[in-house]
Coordinates of C-alpha atoms and ligand atoms in Angstrom, one line a residue:
M24 CA 25.5 68.1 137.6
N25 CA 25.8 66.8 134.2
N26 CA 23.9 64.0 132.5
R27 CA 26.5 61.4 133.1
S28 CA 26.8 61.7 136.9
R29 CA 23.0 61.9 137.2
V30 CA 22.7 58.5 135.4
T31 CA 25.4 57.1 137.7
L32 CA 23.5 58.3 140.8
I33 CA 20.3 56.7 139.6
Y34 CA 22.0 53.4 139.2
I35 CA 23.6 53.5 142.7
I36 CA 20.2 54.2 144.3
L37 CA 18.6 51.4 142.4
G38 CA 21.3 49.1 143.5
L39 CA 20.9 50.0 147.1
V40 CA 17.2 49.5 147.0
F41 CA 17.7 46.2 145.4
L42 CA 20.1 45.1 148.1
W43 CA 17.8 46.2 150.9
W44 CA 15.0 44.2 149.3
L45 CA 17.2 41.1 148.9
Q46 CA 18.3 41.3 152.6
S47 CA 14.7 41.5 153.9
T48 CA 13.3 38.7 151.8
L49 CA 16.1 36.3 152.3
S50 CA 15.9 36.6 156.0
E51 CA 12.4 35.8 157.2
Q52 CA 11.0 38.0 159.9
Q53 CA 12.9 37.2 163.1
R54 CA 12.0 38.7 166.4
Q55 CA 14.9 39.8 168.5
I56 CA 14.5 38.7 172.1
S57 CA 16.7 38.8 175.1
Y58 CA 18.3 35.7 176.5
T59 CA 16.2 36.1 179.7
T60 CA 13.0 36.1 177.6
F61 CA 14.3 33.1 175.8
K62 CA 14.8 31.2 179.0
E63 CA 11.3 32.2 180.2
Y64 CA 9.8 30.9 177.0
L65 CA 11.8 27.7 177.4
D66 CA 10.5 27.3 181.0
Q67 CA 7.0 27.9 179.8
G68 CA 7.4 25.3 177.1
K69 CA 6.6 27.7 174.3
I70 CA 9.5 26.8 172.1
Q71 CA 9.2 24.4 169.3
E72 CA 12.7 24.1 168.0
V73 CA 16.1 25.8 168.1
H74 CA 19.3 26.0 166.2
V75 CA 22.2 26.8 168.4
G76 CA 24.9 28.6 166.6
E77 CA 28.2 29.8 167.8
T78 CA 27.1 33.3 168.6
K79 CA 23.4 33.1 168.5
I80 CA 20.4 30.9 168.9
V81 CA 17.7 31.0 166.3
G82 CA 14.4 29.2 166.8
R83 CA 10.7 29.0 166.4
L84 CA 8.0 29.3 168.9
K85 CA 5.2 26.8 169.1
G86 CA 2.3 27.8 167.0
D87 CA -1.4 27.2 167.7
H88 CA -3.5 24.8 165.7
G89 CA -1.1 24.0 162.9
V90 CA -0.1 27.6 162.3
Q91 CA 3.7 27.9 162.5
G92 CA 5.0 29.9 165.3
E93 CA 7.0 33.1 165.2
R94 CA 10.7 32.9 164.6
F95 CA 13.0 34.5 167.1
E96 CA 16.7 35.1 167.5
T97 CA 18.7 35.7 170.6
I98 CA 22.3 36.0 171.7
R99 CA 23.9 32.8 172.9
I100 CA 25.4 32.9 176.3
E101 CA 27.8 30.2 177.3
E102 CA 25.7 27.9 179.5
P103 CA 26.8 24.3 180.0
D104 CA 23.4 22.9 180.9
L105 CA 21.5 24.5 178.0
V106 CA 21.4 21.3 176.0
Q107 CA 20.2 19.4 179.0
R108 CA 17.4 21.9 179.6
L109 CA 16.4 21.8 176.0
E110 CA 16.1 18.1 176.1
E111 CA 14.1 18.3 179.4
R112 CA 11.6 20.5 177.7
G113 CA 11.4 18.2 174.6
V114 CA 12.6 21.0 172.3
Q115 CA 14.0 19.8 169.0
S116 CA 17.5 21.1 168.7
T117 CA 19.7 20.9 165.7
G118 CA 23.2 21.7 164.8
V119 CA 24.4 22.5 168.2
I120 CA 27.7 23.6 167.0
E121 CA 26.6 25.2 163.8
R122 CA 28.9 27.9 162.4
E123 CA 27.5 30.7 160.5
G124 CA 26.8 28.8 157.3
F125 CA 28.6 29.5 154.1
G126 CA 25.3 30.1 152.5
S127 CA 24.4 33.0 154.7
I128 CA 27.8 34.6 154.4
L129 CA 27.4 34.3 150.7
L130 CA 24.0 35.9 150.8
A131 CA 24.9 38.6 153.3
W132 CA 28.3 39.7 151.8
I133 CA 29.5 38.2 148.6
L134 CA 26.3 38.5 146.7
P135 CA 25.7 42.2 147.3
V136 CA 29.3 43.1 146.8
G137 CA 29.3 41.1 143.6
L138 CA 26.1 42.8 142.5
M139 CA 27.7 46.2 143.2
I140 CA 30.7 45.3 141.1
L141 CA 28.4 44.1 138.2
I142 CA 26.4 47.2 138.3
W143 CA 29.5 49.4 138.3
G144 CA 30.9 47.5 135.5
F145 CA 27.7 48.0 133.5
I146 CA 27.7 51.7 134.2
M147 CA 31.3 52.1 133.2
K148 CA 30.8 50.2 130.0
R149 CA 27.8 52.3 129.1
M150 CA 29.7 55.5 129.8
G151 CA 32.6 54.3 127.7
K152 CA 30.2 53.6 124.8
M153 CA 28.7 57.1 125.1
A154 CA 32.1 58.6 125.1
Q155 CA 32.8 57.0 121.8
G156 CA 29.7 58.6 120.5
G157 CA 27.9 55.3 120.4
V158 CA 24.7 55.7 122.3
M159 CA 24.3 59.5 122.1
S160 CA 25.0 60.0 118.4
F161 CA 22.5 57.4 117.5
G162 CA 24.6 54.5 116.6
K163 CA 27.1 56.3 114.4
N164 CA 30.3 54.7 115.5
R165 CA 33.0 57.2 115.2
V166 CA 36.4 55.7 115.2
K167 CA 39.6 57.4 116.1
I168 CA 41.2 59.5 113.4
V169 CA 44.1 57.5 111.9
G170 CA 46.6 58.9 109.5
E171 CA 46.5 57.7 105.9
K172 CA 50.0 56.3 105.5
D173 CA 50.7 56.0 101.8
V174 CA 48.7 58.6 99.9
Q175 CA 48.6 57.5 96.3
V176 CA 47.7 60.9 94.9
S177 CA 50.4 63.2 93.5
F178 CA 50.4 66.6 91.8
D179 CA 50.1 64.8 88.5
D180 CA 46.6 63.8 89.5
V181 CA 45.6 67.4 89.9
A182 CA 45.3 69.4 86.7
G183 CA 44.9 73.0 85.9
L184 CA 45.9 74.4 89.2
D185 CA 49.5 75.4 88.3
E186 CA 49.6 78.5 90.4
A187 CA 48.4 76.7 93.5
K188 CA 50.9 73.9 92.9
V189 CA 53.7 76.4 92.8
E190 CA 52.7 77.8 96.1
L191 CA 52.3 74.4 97.7
Q192 CA 55.6 73.2 96.3
E193 CA 57.3 74.9 99.1
I194 CA 55.3 73.0 101.7
V195 CA 56.1 69.8 100.0
H196 CA 59.8 70.6 100.1
F197 CA 59.6 71.5 103.7
L198 CA 57.9 68.3 104.6
K199 CA 60.5 66.3 102.8
E200 CA 63.5 68.0 104.3
P201 CA 62.5 70.0 107.4
E202 CA 66.1 70.2 108.6
Q203 CA 67.1 72.4 105.7
Y204 CA 64.6 75.0 106.9
T205 CA 65.2 74.7 110.6
R206 CA 69.0 74.9 110.1
I207 CA 68.7 78.3 108.5
G208 CA 66.0 79.4 110.9
A209 CA 63.4 79.9 108.2
R210 CA 59.8 79.5 109.5
I211 CA 57.3 77.6 107.5
P212 CA 53.7 78.7 107.7
K213 CA 51.7 76.7 110.2
G214 CA 48.5 76.8 108.4
V215 CA 47.6 76.9 104.7
L216 CA 44.0 77.6 103.7
L217 CA 42.7 76.3 100.4
V218 CA 40.0 78.6 99.2
G219 CA 37.8 78.0 96.2
P220 CA 34.3 77.0 94.9
P221 CA 33.0 73.5 95.5
G222 CA 34.4 70.7 93.4
T223 CA 37.5 72.5 92.2
G224 CA 39.8 70.0 93.8
K225 CA 40.7 71.3 97.3
T226 CA 40.5 68.0 99.0
L227 CA 42.3 66.4 96.1
M228 CA 45.0 69.0 96.3
A229 CA 45.6 68.5 100.0
R230 CA 45.9 64.8 99.5
A231 CA 48.3 65.4 96.7
V232 CA 50.6 67.5 98.9
A233 CA 50.8 64.6 101.3
G234 CA 51.4 62.1 98.5
Q235 CA 53.9 64.3 96.9
A236 CA 55.9 64.7 100.1
S237 CA 55.2 61.0 101.1
V238 CA 54.0 61.9 104.6
P239 CA 51.0 60.7 106.5
F240 CA 47.7 62.5 106.0
F241 CA 45.3 63.1 108.8
L242 CA 41.9 64.1 107.6
M243 CA 39.1 65.6 109.7
S244 CA 36.0 67.2 108.4
G245 CA 34.6 70.2 110.1
S246 CA 31.1 69.1 109.7
D247 CA 31.8 66.0 111.8
F248 CA 32.0 68.0 114.9
V249 CA 28.8 69.9 114.7
E250 CA 26.5 67.1 116.1
M251 CA 29.0 65.6 118.4
F252 CA 28.7 64.6 122.0
V253 CA 29.6 67.5 124.3
G254 CA 33.3 67.8 124.9
L255 CA 34.2 65.1 122.5
G256 CA 35.1 67.4 119.5
A257 CA 37.7 69.2 121.6
S258 CA 39.2 66.1 122.9
R259 CA 39.4 64.7 119.5
V260 CA 41.2 67.8 118.2
R261 CA 43.7 67.3 121.1
D262 CA 44.1 63.7 120.3
L263 CA 44.6 64.5 116.6
F264 CA 47.4 67.0 117.2
Q265 CA 49.1 64.6 119.6
Q266 CA 49.0 61.8 117.2
A267 CA 50.2 64.0 114.4
Q268 CA 53.1 65.2 116.4
E269 CA 54.2 61.7 117.0
K270 CA 54.0 60.9 113.3
A271 CA 55.7 64.1 112.1
P272 CA 56.5 65.1 109.4
C273 CA 52.8 64.9 108.4
I274 CA 49.8 66.9 107.3
I275 CA 46.7 67.6 109.2
F276 CA 43.9 68.5 106.9
I277 CA 40.6 70.0 108.1
D278 CA 38.1 69.8 105.3
E279 CA 35.1 72.2 105.3
L280 CA 36.6 74.4 107.9
D281 CA 33.6 76.8 107.7
A282 CA 31.4 74.2 109.4
L283 CA 33.6 74.3 112.4
G284 CA 35.2 77.8 112.1
K285 CA 32.2 80.0 111.7
A286 CA 32.6 83.2 113.6
R287 CA 31.9 82.7 117.2
G288 CA 28.8 84.2 118.6
A289 CA 27.2 83.9 115.2
G290 CA 25.5 80.8 116.4
G291 CA 21.7 80.5 116.5
M292 CA 19.0 81.8 118.8
M293 CA 19.2 78.6 120.8
G294 CA 22.4 79.6 122.5
G295 CA 24.6 78.8 119.6
H296 CA 26.6 75.7 119.1
D297 CA 28.6 75.3 122.3
E298 CA 30.2 72.2 121.0
R299 CA 31.3 73.8 117.8
E300 CA 32.8 76.7 119.7
Q301 CA 34.6 74.5 122.1
T302 CA 36.1 72.5 119.3
L303 CA 37.1 75.7 117.5
N304 CA 38.7 77.1 120.6
Q305 CA 40.6 73.8 121.1
L306 CA 41.8 74.0 117.5
L307 CA 43.1 77.5 118.1
V308 CA 44.8 76.5 121.3
E309 CA 46.5 73.5 119.5
M310 CA 47.5 75.7 116.6
D311 CA 49.1 78.2 118.9
G312 CA 50.8 75.6 121.0
F313 CA 52.7 73.5 118.6
D314 CA 56.0 74.1 117.0
P315 CA 55.8 74.0 113.2
N316 CA 59.5 73.2 112.9
K317 CA 58.6 69.7 114.1
G318 CA 57.2 69.2 110.6
V319 CA 53.5 69.2 111.1
V320 CA 51.7 71.4 108.5
I321 CA 48.0 72.1 109.0
M322 CA 45.9 72.5 105.9
A323 CA 42.3 73.4 105.6
A324 CA 39.7 73.9 102.9
T325 CA 36.7 76.1 102.6
N326 CA 34.4 77.6 99.9
R327 CA 33.2 80.3 102.2
P328 CA 36.2 82.1 103.6
E329 CA 34.1 85.1 104.4
V330 CA 32.2 83.4 107.3
L331 CA 35.4 82.2 109.0
D332 CA 36.1 83.4 112.5
P333 CA 38.8 86.1 112.1
A334 CA 40.8 84.5 114.8
L335 CA 41.5 81.6 112.4
L336 CA 43.1 83.9 109.9
R337 CA 45.5 85.6 112.3
P338 CA 49.2 85.3 111.8
G339 CA 50.5 82.0 113.1
R340 CA 47.2 80.3 112.2
F341 CA 45.8 80.0 108.6
D342 CA 47.8 83.0 107.5
R343 CA 48.6 81.6 104.0
Q344 CA 45.8 81.3 101.6
V345 CA 45.9 79.5 98.3
L346 CA 43.3 80.0 95.7
V347 CA 41.9 76.9 94.1
D348 CA 39.8 78.3 91.3
R349 CA 37.6 77.0 88.5
P350 CA 39.7 75.9 85.6
D351 CA 40.1 77.8 82.3
L352 CA 40.0 76.1 78.9
T353 CA 43.4 74.6 79.1
G354 CA 42.9 73.5 82.6
R355 CA 39.6 71.8 81.7
E356 CA 41.2 69.9 78.9
A357 CA 43.9 68.7 81.2
I358 CA 41.4 67.6 83.8
L359 CA 39.4 65.8 81.2
R360 CA 42.5 64.1 80.0
I361 CA 43.2 62.7 83.5
H362 CA 39.7 61.4 84.0
A363 CA 39.3 60.1 80.4
D364 CA 42.5 58.1 80.9
K365 CA 40.5 55.5 82.8
V366 CA 37.8 55.0 80.1
R367 CA 38.1 53.7 76.6
L368 CA 37.6 56.4 74.1
E369 CA 36.6 56.2 70.4
A370 CA 39.1 58.0 68.1
D371 CA 36.5 60.7 67.3
V372 CA 36.5 62.0 70.8
D373 CA 38.3 65.4 71.0
L374 CA 38.7 66.5 74.6
K375 CA 39.5 70.0 73.5
T376 CA 36.1 70.3 72.0
V377 CA 34.6 68.9 75.2
A378 CA 36.6 71.5 77.1
L379 CA 35.3 74.2 74.8
R380 CA 31.8 73.2 75.5
T381 CA 32.1 73.2 79.3
P382 CA 32.8 76.8 80.4
G383 CA 32.2 77.3 84.1
F384 CA 32.6 73.6 84.9
A385 CA 34.7 72.8 88.0
G386 CA 36.9 69.7 88.2
A387 CA 34.3 67.6 89.9
D388 CA 31.7 68.5 87.2
L389 CA 34.2 67.4 84.5
A390 CA 34.9 64.1 86.3
N391 CA 31.2 63.7 86.5
A392 CA 30.7 64.4 82.8
V393 CA 33.3 61.8 81.8
N394 CA 31.7 59.2 84.1
E395 CA 28.2 60.0 82.7
A396 CA 29.5 59.5 79.2
A397 CA 31.0 56.2 80.1
L398 CA 27.8 55.0 81.7
L399 CA 25.8 56.0 78.6
A400 CA 28.2 54.0 76.5
V401 CA 27.6 51.0 78.7
R402 CA 23.9 51.4 78.5
R403 CA 24.1 51.6 74.7
K404 CA 26.2 48.5 74.6
K405 CA 29.1 50.3 72.9
G406 CA 32.6 49.1 73.3
K407 CA 34.0 52.6 73.5
V408 CA 32.8 56.1 74.5
T409 CA 32.1 58.2 71.5
M410 CA 31.5 61.9 71.1
D411 CA 27.7 61.4 71.1
E412 CA 27.9 60.2 74.7
F413 CA 30.0 63.1 75.6
E414 CA 27.6 65.6 74.0
E415 CA 24.7 64.1 76.0
A416 CA 26.6 63.8 79.2
I417 CA 27.6 67.5 79.0
D418 CA 24.0 68.5 78.5
R419 CA 23.0 66.5 81.5
V420 CA 25.6 68.0 83.7
V421 CA 24.8 71.5 82.4
A422 CA 21.2 71.1 83.2
G423 CA 22.1 70.0 86.7
L424 CA 24.4 72.9 87.2
Q425 CA 22.0 75.4 85.8
K426 CA 19.3 74.2 88.2
K427 CA 21.8 75.0 91.0
G428 CA 22.4 78.4 89.5
R429 CA 26.1 77.7 89.0
L430 CA 26.4 78.2 85.3
I431 CA 25.9 81.3 83.2
S432 CA 24.3 81.3 79.8
E433 CA 26.1 81.8 76.5
K434 CA 24.6 85.2 76.1
E435 CA 25.7 86.3 79.5
R436 CA 29.2 85.1 78.8
K437 CA 29.3 87.3 75.7
I438 CA 28.1 90.3 77.6
V439 CA 30.7 89.7 80.3
A440 CA 33.5 89.3 77.7
Y441 CA 32.6 92.6 75.9
H442 CA 32.4 94.4 79.3
E443 CA 35.8 93.2 80.4
V444 CA 37.4 93.9 77.1
G445 CA 35.9 97.4 77.3
H446 CA 37.8 98.1 80.5
A447 CA 41.0 96.7 79.2
V448 CA 41.0 98.5 75.8
V449 CA 40.1 101.9 77.3
G450 CA 42.8 101.3 79.9
E451 CA 45.4 100.5 77.2
V452 CA 44.6 103.3 74.8
L453 CA 44.3 106.2 77.3
P454 CA 47.9 107.3 78.1
H455 CA 47.5 107.7 81.8
A456 CA 45.4 104.7 82.8
E457 CA 46.7 101.6 84.4
K458 CA 47.9 98.9 82.1
T459 CA 46.1 95.5 82.0
H460 CA 47.6 92.6 83.7
K461 CA 45.0 89.9 82.9
I462 CA 41.5 89.6 81.6
S463 CA 39.4 86.7 82.6
I464 CA 35.8 85.5 82.2
V465 CA 36.2 82.4 84.3
P466 CA 33.4 82.9 86.8
R467 CA 34.6 83.6 90.3
G468 CA 32.1 83.1 93.1
M469 CA 28.7 84.6 92.9
A470 CA 29.3 88.2 92.4
A471 CA 32.0 88.8 89.9
L472 CA 31.4 87.2 86.6
G473 CA 34.6 88.4 85.0
M474 CA 37.5 90.4 85.9
T475 CA 40.2 92.7 84.6
W476 CA 43.3 93.1 86.6
Q477 CA 45.0 96.4 86.1
R478 CA 48.2 97.2 87.8
P479 CA 49.9 100.5 88.1
T480 CA 53.2 100.6 86.3
E481 CA 55.0 101.9 89.3
D482 CA 54.2 102.4 93.0
R483 CA 52.6 105.7 93.4
Y484 CA 52.0 108.1 96.3
L485 CA 50.8 111.0 94.1
L486 CA 48.2 110.8 91.4
T487 CA 47.8 113.5 88.8
K488 CA 44.5 114.8 87.6
S489 CA 45.0 113.2 84.2
E490 CA 45.6 109.8 85.8
L491 CA 42.4 110.0 87.8
R492 CA 40.4 111.1 84.8
D493 CA 41.8 108.2 82.7
R494 CA 41.2 105.8 85.6
I495 CA 37.5 106.8 85.7
A496 CA 37.3 106.4 82.0
A497 CA 38.7 102.8 82.2
L498 CA 36.2 102.0 84.9
L499 CA 33.4 103.2 82.7
G500 CA 34.8 101.3 79.7
G501 CA 32.8 98.2 80.7
R502 CA 29.5 100.0 80.6
A503 CA 30.4 101.8 77.4
A504 CA 31.3 98.5 75.7
E505 CA 27.9 97.0 76.7
K506 CA 26.2 99.9 75.1
I507 CA 28.2 99.9 71.9
F508 CA 28.5 96.2 71.2
I509 CA 25.4 94.7 72.8
G510 CA 23.1 97.6 72.4
D511 CA 21.8 97.6 75.9
I512 CA 23.2 98.1 79.4
T513 CA 23.2 95.7 82.3
T514 CA 23.5 95.6 86.1
G515 CA 27.0 94.2 85.7
A516 CA 28.6 97.7 85.9
Q517 CA 27.3 98.5 89.4
N518 CA 30.7 98.1 91.1
D519 CA 32.5 100.0 88.4
L520 CA 30.0 102.9 88.7
S521 CA 30.4 103.2 92.4
R522 CA 34.2 103.1 92.3
A523 CA 34.2 105.7 89.5
T524 CA 31.8 108.0 91.4
D525 CA 34.0 107.7 94.5
I526 CA 37.0 108.9 92.6
A527 CA 35.1 111.7 90.9
R528 CA 33.7 112.9 94.2
A529 CA 37.1 112.9 95.8
M530 CA 38.5 114.9 92.9
V531 CA 35.9 117.6 93.4
R532 CA 35.5 117.7 97.1
Q533 CA 38.9 116.8 98.5
Y534 CA 41.6 117.4 95.9
G535 CA 40.3 120.7 94.6
M536 CA 40.6 119.5 91.0
S537 CA 37.5 121.2 89.7
D538 CA 37.9 124.4 87.7
E539 CA 34.4 125.5 88.5
L540 CA 34.7 125.1 92.3
G541 CA 38.3 126.0 92.6
P542 CA 41.0 124.7 95.0
V543 CA 38.6 124.4 97.9
A544 CA 38.3 121.3 100.2
Y545 CA 34.6 120.8 100.7
D546 CA 35.0 117.7 102.7
P547 CA 37.5 118.4 105.5
E548 CA 39.0 115.2 106.7
N549 CA 39.2 116.4 110.3
K550 CA 35.6 117.2 110.7
A551 CA 35.3 114.8 113.6
I552 CA 37.1 117.3 115.7
L553 CA 34.2 119.6 115.7
P554 CA 31.3 118.1 117.5
T555 CA 28.3 118.3 115.2
S556 CA 25.0 119.0 116.8
D557 CA 21.4 119.3 115.5
F558 CA 21.7 123.1 115.6
M559 CA 25.0 123.3 113.7
P560 CA 24.9 121.9 110.2
S561 CA 27.8 119.6 109.6
C562 CA 28.3 120.9 106.2
E563 CA 30.2 124.1 106.1
H564 CA 28.8 125.1 102.8
G565 CA 25.3 126.0 101.7
S566 CA 23.0 123.9 99.6
M567 CA 23.9 126.0 96.5
V568 CA 27.4 124.7 96.8
S569 CA 26.1 121.2 97.4
D570 CA 24.2 121.3 94.1
K571 CA 27.3 122.6 92.4
I572 CA 29.4 119.8 93.7
D573 CA 26.9 117.2 92.5
A574 CA 26.8 118.8 89.1
E575 CA 30.6 118.9 88.9
V576 CA 30.9 115.2 89.9
K577 CA 28.4 114.3 87.2
M578 CA 30.3 116.3 84.7
V579 CA 33.6 114.5 85.5
L580 CA 31.9 111.2 85.1
E581 CA 30.1 112.1 81.9
E582 CA 33.2 113.5 80.3
A583 CA 35.0 110.2 81.1
M584 CA 32.1 108.3 79.6
V585 CA 32.4 110.2 76.4
R586 CA 36.1 109.5 76.2
A587 CA 35.6 105.8 76.8
N588 CA 32.9 105.7 74.1
K589 CA 35.2 107.5 71.7
V590 CA 38.1 105.0 72.3
L591 CA 35.9 102.0 71.9
T592 CA 34.2 103.2 68.7
E593 CA 37.6 104.0 67.3
Y594 CA 39.0 100.6 68.3
R595 CA 35.8 98.7 67.4
D596 CA 37.6 96.1 65.2
Q597 CA 40.2 95.4 67.8
V598 CA 37.6 95.0 70.5
E599 CA 35.8 92.4 68.4
V600 CA 39.0 90.5 67.9
V601 CA 40.0 90.5 71.5
T602 CA 36.5 89.6 72.7
A603 CA 36.4 86.6 70.3
K604 CA 39.8 85.5 71.6
L605 CA 38.6 85.9 75.2
L606 CA 35.4 84.0 74.6
E607 CA 37.5 81.2 73.2
R608 CA 40.3 81.1 75.8
E609 CA 38.6 82.7 78.8
Q610 CA 41.8 84.3 79.9
I611 CA 44.1 86.7 78.1
D612 CA 47.2 88.3 79.7
G613 CA 48.2 91.9 79.2
D614 CA 51.0 91.3 76.7
E615 CA 48.8 89.3 74.4
L616 CA 46.2 92.0 74.6
R617 CA 48.7 94.6 73.6
A618 CA 49.9 92.4 70.7
L619 CA 46.3 92.2 69.4
L620 CA 45.9 95.9 69.6
Ligands
ADP1 P1 36.5 70.2 96.6 O1 37.2 69.6 97.8 O2 37.2 71.4 96.1 O3 35.1 70.4 96.7 P2 37.3 67.7 95.5 O4 38.7 67.7 95.7 O5 36.5 66.9 96.5 O6 36.7 69.2 95.4 O7 37.0 67.2 94.0 C1 36.1 66.2 93.7 C2 36.6 65.4 92.6 O8 36.7 66.1 91.4 C3 38.0 64.9 92.8 O9 38.1 63.7 93.5 C4 38.5 64.7 91.3 O10 38.1 63.5 90.8 C5 37.8 65.8 90.6 N1 38.6 67.0 90.5 C6 38.3 68.2 91.0 N2 39.3 69.1 90.6 C7 40.2 68.4 89.9 C8 41.4 68.8 89.3 N3 41.9 70.1 89.3 N4 42.1 67.8 88.6 C9 41.6 66.6 88.5 N5 40.5 66.2 89.1 C10 39.8 67.1 89.8
MG2 MG1 36.2 68.9 99.5
ZN3 ZN1 33.3 96.1 85.1

């Protein structure tokens, strides 16, 4: 039995008790007597007064010494001389032909029934309120989700996310003219997931898609569901999808999907969040059940894609992901321009300089900085915002971000830049290494501070020994650059080292590429076929060979390190130039790099 029916039951019992009490107090104690006894009493002269009704006789016995006598009631039997006998005995008799009074009918029937209805009404009202989340969620009144009709945001209001815009343009086009797609039979993705750090404009971007396509926008935040009344989240999801389908074409946007879509079973010790799971399940059911060709596109945003339930990312759900990343220099300038448009600027304000001074800022941080500057100008009673205010505002925002650990220092940025350029230059110079696609020092998430994308010139199934050697050298190029240009080494090369080591180990143990050990596979891939036991060593070679393998792996790595060092010393000047450029611009693509070399 759940809470609600328990409450109802209590009310019903209370109501019945009340009715019983009402009945017993309104009707004074009356002794039921038989008609024969009544006549005996009458003959004995014990009766004080009677009311003769149509079906019964009610009366009072004579009391002694001023005490009122007992009341009694008996059935009336049709007896013509009753009145006469009453008079003979001197009994006061009233209302000989008294019908059952309206009053008693009222008391006996209408009142209790009325009360029942009232009580029911009260219970229903209360339950209704609870269902709206009124009582149970402590007064937070949650209204039904209504679509935003005219979204006033367009792609022009979102700056610096050109790649994301290109990807979303297709969605916009589909929402505008769904027939074009359905006619050909093209299927548009059901779900689009915007992934990126906080404040980079995911929510803004989703709104802009709706504005750009001029379709209604239904927003729901994942965190709303976590503390909801049992069963309500699921029913609201159902409701939302139904509404959206009526309003198609439109966009359903689920903000902070991670709050709702955490992997199931990863709840807490307290039995997890049943409500969240129910809501998530309902969402999955709805996503599977509806036809995207009707023109409903589901978008969602998260800054923690790694915690999402894998079921959400399956084909037919949020299978398309769009990266909404922190802006680079040009992006930051564009964002500043948008927000500075609304404030009055002194002529000395150069937004490019502001952008230069704000590496690592997300769009929201930049909007914040502009607003801080404007506030400062007001406080200083200046008519316009000057560069001074911007300088101070940036310092404030930087301090705030550093406290949250979201900004890296100038020194770290420099190290990251040299490291990344190290990879890229070694890769470019060595003939068999992969060529650089892009170098970036825009921070991405927590782990990777910078990144160098290298892509193979062609799709490959076979790799030669020289290619593997050069690839290892390029991986070690980051560490080599730190050593040469900074004079010390950092923890930043951890991932590079483990990848390089993996390749070197595979060369020696699997591919037979070591001259010393010869063309022998020391790491048979099908070793699972042979059951290994405690008595049978799983390695098929002795510890002497093991040592040799380790030495050989180390040699491959050291030889690669020497070559990386050699390249970087030889190209020292170019590394400096490229690094300076990278520090300034934060991103360099492969062709520019090759031009600089
Ligand atoms: P997220 O949802 O990714 O956390 P929001 O969309 O809520 O970020 O961004 C917060 C605010 O920051 C926006 O309302 C906007 O004013 C500003 N902003 C963020 N990114 C951008 C951008 N790329 N262009 C313009 N303004 C931005
Ligand atoms: Mg948001
Ligand atoms: Zn690296």
